Each structure stands twice: as C-alpha cells, then as structure tokens.
mmCIF file of C-alpha atoms in Angstrom:
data_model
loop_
_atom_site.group_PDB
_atom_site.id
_atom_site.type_symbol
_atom_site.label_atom_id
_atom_site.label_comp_id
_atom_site.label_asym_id
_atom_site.label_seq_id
_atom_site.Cartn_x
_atom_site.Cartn_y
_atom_site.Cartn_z
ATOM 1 C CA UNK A 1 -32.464 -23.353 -2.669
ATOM 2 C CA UNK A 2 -31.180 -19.950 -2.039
ATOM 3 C CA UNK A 3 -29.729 -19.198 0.951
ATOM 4 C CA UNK A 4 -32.061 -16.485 2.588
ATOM 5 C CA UNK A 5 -34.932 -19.553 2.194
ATOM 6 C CA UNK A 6 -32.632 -21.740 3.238
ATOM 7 C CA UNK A 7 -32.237 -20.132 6.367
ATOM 8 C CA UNK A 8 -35.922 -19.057 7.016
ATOM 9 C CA UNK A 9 -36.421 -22.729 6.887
ATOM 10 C CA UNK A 10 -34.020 -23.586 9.246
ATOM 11 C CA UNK A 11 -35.390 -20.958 11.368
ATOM 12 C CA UNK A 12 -39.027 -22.019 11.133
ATOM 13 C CA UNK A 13 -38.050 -25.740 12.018
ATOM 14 C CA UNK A 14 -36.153 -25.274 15.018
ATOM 15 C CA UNK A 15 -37.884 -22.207 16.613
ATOM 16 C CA UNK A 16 -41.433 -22.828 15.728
ATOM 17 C CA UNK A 17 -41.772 -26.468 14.882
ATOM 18 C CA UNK A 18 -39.997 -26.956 17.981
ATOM 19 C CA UNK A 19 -37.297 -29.703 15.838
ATOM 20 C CA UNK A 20 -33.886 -30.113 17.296
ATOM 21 C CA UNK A 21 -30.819 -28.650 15.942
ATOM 22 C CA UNK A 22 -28.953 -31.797 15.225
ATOM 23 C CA UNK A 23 -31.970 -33.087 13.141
ATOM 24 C CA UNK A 24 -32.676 -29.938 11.541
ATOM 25 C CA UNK A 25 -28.777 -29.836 10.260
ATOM 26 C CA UNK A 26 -29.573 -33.562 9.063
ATOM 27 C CA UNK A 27 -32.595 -33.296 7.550
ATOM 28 C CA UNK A 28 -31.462 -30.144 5.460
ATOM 29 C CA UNK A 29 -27.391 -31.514 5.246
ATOM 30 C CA UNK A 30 -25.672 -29.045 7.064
ATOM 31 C CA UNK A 31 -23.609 -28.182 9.651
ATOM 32 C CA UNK A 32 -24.363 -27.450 13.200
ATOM 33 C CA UNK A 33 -22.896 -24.732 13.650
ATOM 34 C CA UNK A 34 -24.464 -23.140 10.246
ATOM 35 C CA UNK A 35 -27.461 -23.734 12.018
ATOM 36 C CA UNK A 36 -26.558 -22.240 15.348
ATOM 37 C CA UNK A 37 -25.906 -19.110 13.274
ATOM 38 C CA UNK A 38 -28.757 -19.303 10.735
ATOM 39 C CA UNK A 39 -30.347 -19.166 14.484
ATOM 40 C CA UNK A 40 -28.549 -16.059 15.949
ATOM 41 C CA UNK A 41 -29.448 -13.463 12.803
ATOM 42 C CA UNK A 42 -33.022 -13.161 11.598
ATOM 43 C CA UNK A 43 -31.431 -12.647 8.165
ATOM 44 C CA UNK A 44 -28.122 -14.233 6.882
ATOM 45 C CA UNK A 45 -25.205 -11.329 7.307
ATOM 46 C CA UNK A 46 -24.291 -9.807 3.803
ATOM 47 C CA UNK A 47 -20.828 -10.345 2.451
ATOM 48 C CA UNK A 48 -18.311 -8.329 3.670
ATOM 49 C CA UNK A 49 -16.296 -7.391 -0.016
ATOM 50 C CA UNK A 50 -17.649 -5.382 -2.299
ATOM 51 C CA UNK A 51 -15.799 -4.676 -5.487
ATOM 52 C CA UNK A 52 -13.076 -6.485 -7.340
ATOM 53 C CA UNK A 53 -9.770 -6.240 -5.258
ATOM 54 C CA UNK A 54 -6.537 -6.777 -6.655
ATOM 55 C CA UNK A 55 -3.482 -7.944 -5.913
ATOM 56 C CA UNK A 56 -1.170 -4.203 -4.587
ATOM 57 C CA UNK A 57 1.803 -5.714 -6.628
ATOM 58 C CA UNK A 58 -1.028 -5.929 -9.559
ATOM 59 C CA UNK A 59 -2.127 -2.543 -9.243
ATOM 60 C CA UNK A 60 0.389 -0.165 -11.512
ATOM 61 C CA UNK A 61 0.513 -2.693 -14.102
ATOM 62 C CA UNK A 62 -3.467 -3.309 -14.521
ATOM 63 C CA UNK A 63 -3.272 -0.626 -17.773
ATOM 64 C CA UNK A 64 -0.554 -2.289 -19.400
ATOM 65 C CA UNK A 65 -1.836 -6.153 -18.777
ATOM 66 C CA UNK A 66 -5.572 -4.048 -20.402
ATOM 67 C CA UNK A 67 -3.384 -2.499 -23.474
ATOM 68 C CA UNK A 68 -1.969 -6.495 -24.066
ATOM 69 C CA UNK A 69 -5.743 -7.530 -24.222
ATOM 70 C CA UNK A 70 -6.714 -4.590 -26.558
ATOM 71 C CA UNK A 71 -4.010 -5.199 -28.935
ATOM 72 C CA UNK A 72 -4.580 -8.650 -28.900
ATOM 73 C CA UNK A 73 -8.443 -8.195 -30.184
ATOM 74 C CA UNK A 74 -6.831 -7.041 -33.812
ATOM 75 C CA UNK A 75 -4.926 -9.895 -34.315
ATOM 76 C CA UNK A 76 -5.837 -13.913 -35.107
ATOM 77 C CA UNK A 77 -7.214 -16.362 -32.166
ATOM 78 C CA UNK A 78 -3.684 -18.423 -31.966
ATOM 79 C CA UNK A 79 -1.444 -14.937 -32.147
ATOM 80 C CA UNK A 80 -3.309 -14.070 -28.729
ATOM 81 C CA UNK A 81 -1.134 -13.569 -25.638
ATOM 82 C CA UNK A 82 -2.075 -16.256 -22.841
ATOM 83 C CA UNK A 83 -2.083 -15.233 -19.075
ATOM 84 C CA UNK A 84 1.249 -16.867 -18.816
ATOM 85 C CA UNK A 85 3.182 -14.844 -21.407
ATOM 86 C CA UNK A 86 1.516 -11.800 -20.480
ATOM 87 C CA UNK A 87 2.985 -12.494 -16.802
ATOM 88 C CA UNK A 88 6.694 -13.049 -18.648
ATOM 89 C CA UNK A 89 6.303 -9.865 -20.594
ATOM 90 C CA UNK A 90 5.226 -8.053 -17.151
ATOM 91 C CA UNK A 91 8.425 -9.976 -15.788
ATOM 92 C CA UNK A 92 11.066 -9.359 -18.546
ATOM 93 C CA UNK A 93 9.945 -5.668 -19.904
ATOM 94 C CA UNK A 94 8.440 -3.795 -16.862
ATOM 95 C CA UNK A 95 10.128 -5.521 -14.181
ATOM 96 C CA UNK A 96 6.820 -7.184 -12.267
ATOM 97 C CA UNK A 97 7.982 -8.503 -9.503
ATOM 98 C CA UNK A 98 4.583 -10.548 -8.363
ATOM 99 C CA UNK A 99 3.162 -13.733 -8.979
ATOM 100 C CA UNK A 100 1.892 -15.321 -12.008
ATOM 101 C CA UNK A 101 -1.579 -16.530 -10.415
ATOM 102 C CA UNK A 102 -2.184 -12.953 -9.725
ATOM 103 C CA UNK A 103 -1.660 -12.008 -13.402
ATOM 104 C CA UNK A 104 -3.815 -15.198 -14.514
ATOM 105 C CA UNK A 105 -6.498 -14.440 -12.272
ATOM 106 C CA UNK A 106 -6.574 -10.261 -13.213
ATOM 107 C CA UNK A 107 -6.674 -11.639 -17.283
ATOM 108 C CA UNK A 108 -9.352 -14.009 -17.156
ATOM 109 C CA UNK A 109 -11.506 -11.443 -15.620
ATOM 110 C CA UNK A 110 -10.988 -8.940 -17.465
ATOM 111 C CA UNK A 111 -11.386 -11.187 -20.652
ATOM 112 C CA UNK A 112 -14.910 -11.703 -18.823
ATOM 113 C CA UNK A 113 -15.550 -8.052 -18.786
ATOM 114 C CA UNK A 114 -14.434 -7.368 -22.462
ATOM 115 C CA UNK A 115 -16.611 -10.213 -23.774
ATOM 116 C CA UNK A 116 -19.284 -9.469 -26.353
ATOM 117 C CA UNK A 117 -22.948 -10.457 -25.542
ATOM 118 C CA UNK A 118 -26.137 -11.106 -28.078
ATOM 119 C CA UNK A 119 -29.341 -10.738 -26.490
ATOM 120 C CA UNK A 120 -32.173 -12.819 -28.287
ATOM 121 C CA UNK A 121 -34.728 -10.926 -29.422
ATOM 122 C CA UNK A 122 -38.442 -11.405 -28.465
ATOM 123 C CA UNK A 123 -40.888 -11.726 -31.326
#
C-alpha cells in the first residue's frame, strides 16, 4: 500500500468512522504517533532532499573516481577496479583524505547510472 492511501485510510477511519487512534495504529500496524501526524496534514509532507548529495570531501574527486569507471569499461570483468581500490588509489595518488564508505557509496551509484538497459519490445 502506498503511502498517500495509506494515509487517506488512516484519515477516513479515525475522522469519519469515528475509530480510535490506538486501534486504528493496530489495525493498520503502525505507530501512534504516525497516526497523530497522518492526522495533522491532509496529505503526507513531501521529502525534503532532492538530488543526489555528496559527501564535500567527495566532491573534487567525483571526475577522477568517473574516469576509473570509464577506463575500466575497456578492460575484462576481473581487471575491474572495486570501490575499495578505487578509495586506495584516491588515498595514495591524489591525496583523498575522506572515508572509504563515501567512495563505496559514490561508485555503486554511479555504476547504477552507467548501466546499460534493454527494453522488450512489444509485438
């Protein structure tokens, strides 16, 4: 169930159906206090981010850590860099001074982005 039903639900239960908040949270296996705010906004708030941040330490090193994945397309599947040795060439060469999750997390996103995708087609 998605959450904008979810909460219409919730809504519709306590406030017309006249339920009580503590069964209402039961019955659909949540927490009060979800429900007290599922009951303040007509519609559920929207998420505050917007955009992929990164880490500041990340950011003048995001076109090298891309050049690493390019290069890496060219050659064979076990020659490929792995987000750890990509953070110990950031470390050793260019003198990164973050942390490797940062560097893991920033690769296997942009591995995301750079992935091919077939779309079936419809006879």
């Amino acid at each position: 169930m998605k959450r904008v039903e979810l909460c219409q639900k919730v809504r519709r239960a306590v406030l017309i159906a006249g339920d009580s908040r503590r069964k209402t949270a039961t019955y659909f296996g949540i927490s009060r206090k979800t429900v007290d705010k599922m009951l303040k906004f007509p519609e559920p708030p929207a998420h505050d981010r917007s955009g992929v941040i990164y880490s500041r330490k990340l950011a003048g090193f995001t076109a090298i850590i891309d050049g690493i994945l390019e290069a890496d397309r060219t050659v064979h599947s076990k020659q490929r860099h792995t987000g750890n040795r990509i953070f110990e060439r950031l470390r050793d060469e260019h003198g990164f001074s973050g942390g490797i999750s940062i560097v893991r997390a920033y690769v296997s996103r942009a591995r995301l982005r750079s992935r091919e995708v077939f779309i079936p087609l419809m006879h």
